[in-house]
Amino acid sequence: MQVNQKYMRKKIVAGNWKMNNTLDEGVFLVEKILNLQESTATDDVLKILGVPSTHLSVIGSLLKGKADFSVAAQNSHHEEKGAYTGEISARMIASTNVHFVIVGHSERRQYFNETNELLAKKVNQVLENGMTPIYCVGESLEQRKKNEHFDVVKSQLQETLFHLPEEDIKNLVIAYEPVWAIGTGETATSEQAQEIHAFIRGILSDKYGNVIADSISILYGGSCNVTNAKELFACPDIDGGLIGGASLKATDFVAITSSF
Ligand code: PGA
């Protein structure tokens, strides 16, 4: 499997380590994952490790030559370059041979005030530098209770992505992550998840047509784990998962990759 080719719908399990693991701990985890993975037949599942920026090069080299593995950055800056002390541009990330960047995770929206408009610029930078954005959408508990989740997700898609031409939208992965399910142990039911994944695909189809909407991988995230992954991944519009907590344990991560 070529991970850097223009995107077609694939099964994907992406780990999001967030701000966890020193470099040594990260290397140890990846080596464990690779050892365990040898005994499972999941070549048709793309495994992406979303690691801290400081680890991208080293972990990228550990995964070199493994076509079913790739590494992702968890964020990148929205400008091309300039006087932004401490920031990391998409071009810098691409220069470390990384193919994916997580964009718009709810923790970035919440703690770093990232808006749909700003995220549109990030998506542009990631695409311009030849990488694939993993664009995250999802509603808060309050929005879900008020039955606003469809509208919220629709705006997140429209305001951040809908300026993109067809050839770019095809090169994108979407992750639906209800904020109330992230790190809480509370997962969306497979019915709730499938309902909104189908809704997302419908919105993409209205704008870009069926063929393109069907080619985009849409991942579920939010307390996805060894116990619930199988049921979630069995849903017709769920193409895999974006995994936080469970991606920090090699055995759990590998078990999730064989849950299709
Ligand atoms: P969680 O995180 O699996 O720990 O809920 C998912 C995410 O934030 O991507």
GROMACS .gro file of C-alpha atoms and ligand atoms in nm:
model
  269
    1MET     CA    1   0.000   0.000   0.000
    2GLN     CA    2   0.131   0.345  -0.091
    3VAL     CA    3   0.051   0.592   0.184
    4ASN     CA    4   0.158   0.901  -0.002
    5GLN     CA    5  -0.054   0.851  -0.306
    6LYS     CA    6  -0.365   1.061  -0.357
    7TYR     CA    7  -0.618   0.932  -0.118
    8MET     CA    8  -0.874   0.658  -0.176
    9ARG     CA    9  -1.108   0.535   0.097
   10LYS     CA   10  -0.912   0.306   0.322
   11LYS     CA   11  -0.942   0.143   0.659
   12ILE     CA   12  -0.739   0.353   0.898
   13VAL     CA   13  -0.650   0.336   1.266
   14ALA     CA   14  -0.476   0.655   1.374
   15GLY     CA   15  -0.327   0.691   1.720
   16ASN     CA   16  -0.322   1.034   1.879
   17TRP     CA   17  -0.063   1.032   2.153
   18LYS     CA   18  -0.138   1.394   2.249
   19MET     CA   19   0.123   1.534   2.494
   20ASN     CA   20   0.238   1.195   2.618
   21ASN     CA   21   0.561   0.992   2.596
   22THR     CA   22   0.920   1.110   2.600
   23LEU     CA   23   1.121   1.019   2.292
   24ASP     CA   24   1.255   0.702   2.459
   25GLU     CA   25   0.909   0.599   2.575
   26GLY     CA   26   0.773   0.667   2.227
   27VAL     CA   27   1.041   0.459   2.056
   28PHE     CA   28   0.976   0.174   2.303
   29LEU     CA   29   0.603   0.190   2.229
   30VAL     CA   30   0.654   0.187   1.852
   31GLU     CA   31   0.894  -0.106   1.871
   32LYS     CA   32   0.641  -0.298   2.077
   33ILE     CA   33   0.364  -0.216   1.829
   34LEU     CA   34   0.578  -0.331   1.537
   35ASN     CA   35   0.663  -0.659   1.712
   36LEU     CA   36   0.302  -0.734   1.798
   37GLN     CA   37   0.182  -0.625   1.456
   38GLU     CA   38   0.400  -0.888   1.288
   39SER     CA   39   0.165  -1.161   1.406
   40THR     CA   40  -0.153  -0.991   1.285
   41ALA     CA   41  -0.266  -0.972   0.926
   42THR     CA   42  -0.366  -0.609   0.892
   43ASP     CA   43  -0.176  -0.503   0.581
   44ASP     CA   44  -0.498  -0.360   0.441
   45VAL     CA   45  -0.532  -0.125   0.741
   46LEU     CA   46  -0.328   0.193   0.739
   47LYS     CA   47  -0.183   0.252   1.085
   48ILE     CA   48  -0.097   0.614   1.157
   49LEU     CA   49   0.085   0.729   1.470
   50GLY     CA   50   0.011   1.088   1.571
   51VAL     CA   51   0.318   1.171   1.774
   52PRO     CA   52   0.457   1.490   1.932
   53SER     CA   53   0.652   1.710   1.688
   54THR     CA   54   0.979   1.641   1.867
   55HIS     CA   55   0.944   1.271   1.780
   56LEU     CA   56   0.843   1.294   1.413
   57SER     CA   57   1.184   1.232   1.255
   58VAL     CA   58   1.293   0.951   1.483
   59ILE     CA   59   0.964   0.765   1.476
   60GLY     CA   60   0.933   0.830   1.103
   61SER     CA   61   1.266   0.648   1.053
   62LEU     CA   62   1.151   0.353   1.265
   63LEU     CA   63   0.852   0.315   1.033
   64LYS     CA   64   1.048   0.359   0.711
   65GLY     CA   65   0.977   0.090   0.454
   66LYS     CA   66   0.659  -0.021   0.633
   67ALA     CA   67   0.398   0.065   0.374
   68ASP     CA   68   0.103   0.009   0.608
   69PHE     CA   69   0.239   0.249   0.873
   70SER     CA   70   0.269   0.623   0.867
   71VAL     CA   71   0.337   0.903   1.109
   72ALA     CA   72   0.125   1.216   1.169
   73ALA     CA   73   0.191   1.552   1.328
   74GLN     CA   74  -0.078   1.666   1.575
   75ASN     CA   75  -0.079   2.029   1.461
   76SER     CA   76   0.088   2.276   1.227
   77HIS     CA   77   0.083   2.655   1.191
   78HIS     CA   78  -0.158   2.830   0.956
   79GLU     CA   79   0.098   3.058   0.794
   80GLU     CA   80   0.366   2.949   0.553
   81LYS     CA   81   0.657   3.092   0.755
   82GLY     CA   82   0.764   3.399   0.950
   83ALA     CA   83   0.810   3.552   1.292
   84TYR     CA   84   0.604   3.307   1.499
   85THR     CA   85   0.843   3.206   1.774
   86GLY     CA   86   0.792   2.849   1.886
   87GLU     CA   87   0.562   2.750   1.603
   88ILE     CA   88   0.611   2.476   1.342
   89SER     CA   89   0.500   2.516   0.981
   90ALA     CA   90   0.348   2.254   0.755
   91ARG     CA   91   0.651   2.288   0.527
   92MET     CA   92   0.885   2.201   0.816
   93ILE     CA   93   0.675   1.898   0.902
   94ALA     CA   94   0.670   1.783   0.539
   95SER     CA   95   1.049   1.815   0.531
   96THR     CA   96   1.068   1.540   0.795
   97ASN     CA   97   0.892   1.306   0.553
   98VAL     CA   98   0.556   1.312   0.733
   99HIS     CA   99   0.241   1.254   0.527
  100PHE     CA  100  -0.041   1.336   0.769
  101VAL     CA  101  -0.133   1.623   1.003
  102ILE     CA  102  -0.421   1.619   1.252
  103VAL     CA  103  -0.606   1.948   1.207
  104GLY     CA  104  -0.872   2.095   1.432
  105HIS     CA  105  -0.872   1.845   1.715
  106SER     CA  106  -1.132   1.958   1.971
  107GLU     CA  107  -0.857   2.017   2.229
  108ARG     CA  108  -0.700   2.268   1.990
  109ARG     CA  109  -1.037   2.430   1.926
  110GLN     CA  110  -1.107   2.445   2.300
  111TYR     CA  111  -0.770   2.537   2.454
  112PHE     CA  112  -0.608   2.726   2.168
  113ASN     CA  113  -0.917   2.897   2.030
  114GLU     CA  114  -0.883   2.750   1.684
  115THR     CA  115  -1.182   2.851   1.474
  116ASN     CA  116  -1.319   2.699   1.155
  117GLU     CA  117  -1.179   2.996   0.965
  118LEU     CA  118  -0.827   2.954   1.104
  119LEU     CA  119  -0.845   2.579   1.043
  120ALA     CA  120  -0.922   2.643   0.676
  121LYS     CA  121  -0.581   2.810   0.651
  122LYS     CA  122  -0.414   2.518   0.827
  123VAL     CA  123  -0.580   2.273   0.590
  124ASN     CA  124  -0.450   2.479   0.296
  125GLN     CA  125  -0.096   2.476   0.429
  126VAL     CA  126  -0.102   2.102   0.491
  127LEU     CA  127  -0.233   2.033   0.139
  128GLU     CA  128   0.005   2.279  -0.027
  129ASN     CA  129   0.292   2.091   0.129
  130GLY     CA  130   0.177   1.759  -0.012
  131MET     CA  131   0.038   1.611   0.310
  132THR     CA  132  -0.307   1.482   0.407
  133PRO     CA  133  -0.506   1.662   0.677
  134ILE     CA  134  -0.695   1.447   0.925
  135TYR     CA  135  -0.965   1.706   0.988
  136CYS     CA  136  -1.154   1.667   1.317
  137VAL     CA  137  -1.515   1.767   1.372
  138GLY     CA  138  -1.756   1.705   1.658
  139GLU     CA  139  -2.003   1.864   1.895
  140SER     CA  140  -1.989   1.935   2.268
  141LEU     CA  141  -2.221   1.772   2.519
  142GLU     CA  142  -2.424   2.090   2.546
  143GLN     CA  143  -2.467   2.106   2.170
  144ARG     CA  144  -2.570   1.740   2.157
  145LYS     CA  145  -2.825   1.794   2.435
  146LYS     CA  146  -2.974   2.086   2.243
  147ASN     CA  147  -2.984   1.870   1.933
  148GLU     CA  148  -2.746   2.102   1.752
  149HIS     CA  149  -2.489   1.837   1.657
  150PHE     CA  150  -2.585   1.817   1.291
  151ASP     CA  151  -2.563   2.195   1.247
  152VAL     CA  152  -2.233   2.219   1.433
  153VAL     CA  153  -2.069   1.946   1.226
  154LYS     CA  154  -2.213   2.090   0.906
  155SER     CA  155  -2.058   2.433   0.977
  156GLN     CA  156  -1.726   2.274   1.071
  157LEU     CA  157  -1.721   2.105   0.730
  158GLN     CA  158  -1.850   2.398   0.529
  159GLU     CA  159  -1.643   2.673   0.685
  160THR     CA  160  -1.313   2.485   0.686
  161LEU     CA  161  -1.327   2.265   0.378
  162PHE     CA  162  -1.575   2.385   0.122
  163HIS     CA  163  -1.341   2.630  -0.048
  164LEU     CA  164  -1.133   2.332  -0.159
  165PRO     CA  165  -1.144   2.208  -0.517
  166GLU     CA  166  -1.229   1.843  -0.588
  167GLU     CA  167  -0.868   1.727  -0.623
  168ASP     CA  168  -0.791   1.853  -0.272
  169ILE     CA  169  -1.100   1.730  -0.093
  170LYS     CA  170  -1.021   1.379  -0.218
  171ASN     CA  171  -0.690   1.399  -0.036
  172LEU     CA  172  -0.840   1.433   0.309
  173VAL     CA  173  -0.940   1.219   0.603
  174ILE     CA  174  -1.219   1.327   0.836
  175ALA     CA  175  -1.248   1.227   1.201
  176TYR     CA  176  -1.580   1.264   1.382
  177GLU     CA  177  -1.507   1.301   1.752
  178PRO     CA  178  -1.791   1.403   1.981
  179VAL     CA  179  -1.625   1.613   2.251
  180TRP     CA  180  -1.832   1.445   2.523
  181ALA     CA  181  -1.677   1.109   2.433
  182ILE     CA  182  -1.311   1.215   2.426
  183GLY     CA  183  -1.114   1.076   2.718
  184THR     CA  184  -1.435   1.030   2.918
  185GLY     CA  185  -1.485   0.658   2.874
  186GLU     CA  186  -1.825   0.739   2.728
  187THR     CA  187  -1.848   0.631   2.364
  188ALA     CA  188  -2.110   0.725   2.111
  189THR     CA  189  -2.325   0.421   2.039
  190SER     CA  190  -2.264   0.267   1.700
  191GLU     CA  191  -2.608   0.399   1.594
  192GLN     CA  192  -2.520   0.755   1.699
  193ALA     CA  193  -2.182   0.733   1.528
  194GLN     CA  194  -2.315   0.579   1.208
  195GLU     CA  195  -2.593   0.837   1.192
  196ILE     CA  196  -2.353   1.129   1.195
  197HIS     CA  197  -2.094   0.961   0.972
  198ALA     CA  198  -2.366   0.907   0.711
  199PHE     CA  199  -2.469   1.270   0.758
  200ILE     CA  200  -2.108   1.384   0.699
  201ARG     CA  201  -2.084   1.173   0.385
  202GLY     CA  202  -2.416   1.316   0.270
  203ILE     CA  203  -2.293   1.675   0.314
  204LEU     CA  204  -1.976   1.591   0.120
  205SER     CA  205  -2.186   1.428  -0.148
  206ASP     CA  206  -2.417   1.732  -0.182
  207LYS     CA  207  -2.116   1.952  -0.242
  208TYR     CA  208  -1.874   1.725  -0.432
  209GLY     CA  209  -2.088   1.436  -0.559
  210ASN     CA  210  -2.123   1.071  -0.464
  211VAL     CA  211  -1.803   0.938  -0.609
  212ILE     CA  212  -1.585   1.176  -0.413
  213ALA     CA  213  -1.790   1.145  -0.092
  214ASP     CA  214  -1.756   0.767  -0.114
  215SER     CA  215  -1.379   0.789  -0.152
  216ILE     CA  216  -1.319   0.980   0.172
  217SER     CA  217  -1.228   0.787   0.488
  218ILE     CA  218  -1.428   0.903   0.791
  219LEU     CA  219  -1.291   0.789   1.128
  220TYR     CA  220  -1.466   0.774   1.463
  221GLY     CA  221  -1.288   0.903   1.774
  222GLY     CA  222  -1.386   0.932   2.138
  223SER     CA  223  -1.312   0.652   2.386
  224CYS     CA  224  -1.278   0.404   2.103
  225ASN     CA  225  -1.114   0.096   2.256
  226VAL     CA  226  -1.058  -0.278   2.225
  227THR     CA  227  -1.407  -0.352   2.348
  228ASN     CA  228  -1.611  -0.126   2.122
  229ALA     CA  229  -1.395  -0.092   1.808
  230LYS     CA  230  -1.541  -0.394   1.629
  231GLU     CA  231  -1.898  -0.276   1.657
  232LEU     CA  232  -1.809   0.079   1.552
  233PHE     CA  233  -1.592  -0.029   1.257
  234ALA     CA  234  -1.867  -0.260   1.133
  235CYS     CA  235  -2.086   0.044   1.053
  236PRO     CA  236  -2.101   0.115   0.680
  237ASP     CA  237  -1.981   0.476   0.703
  238ILE     CA  238  -1.714   0.426   0.969
  239ASP     CA  239  -1.376   0.359   0.811
  240GLY     CA  240  -1.170   0.328   1.126
  241GLY     CA  241  -1.077   0.524   1.435
  242LEU     CA  242  -0.878   0.810   1.580
  243ILE     CA  243  -0.759   0.667   1.908
  244GLY     CA  244  -0.630   0.865   2.205
  245GLY     CA  245  -0.588   0.682   2.538
  246ALA     CA  246  -0.589   0.330   2.391
  247SER     CA  247  -0.313   0.422   2.142
  248LEU     CA  248  -0.067   0.456   2.430
  249LYS     CA  249  -0.080   0.081   2.498
  250ALA     CA  250   0.077  -0.135   2.229
  251THR     CA  251  -0.150  -0.435   2.288
  252ASP     CA  252  -0.466  -0.221   2.275
  253PHE     CA  253  -0.360  -0.029   1.967
  254VAL     CA  254  -0.272  -0.346   1.777
  255ALA     CA  255  -0.595  -0.517   1.885
  256ILE     CA  256  -0.791  -0.217   1.754
  257THR     CA  257  -0.613  -0.241   1.417
  258SER     CA  258  -0.751  -0.593   1.381
  259SER     CA  259  -1.107  -0.497   1.472
  260PHE     CA  260  -1.240  -0.461   1.116
  261PGA     P1  261  -0.971   0.916   2.346
  261PGA     O1  262  -0.920   1.038   2.254
  261PGA     O2  263  -0.962   0.792   2.258
  261PGA     O3  264  -0.875   0.912   2.461
  261PGA     O4  265  -1.110   0.946   2.386
  261PGA     C1  266  -0.954   1.046   2.119
  261PGA     C2  267  -0.895   1.172   2.060
  261PGA     O5  268  -0.895   1.274   2.130
  261PGA     O6  269  -0.849   1.174   1.945
   0.00000   0.00000   0.00000
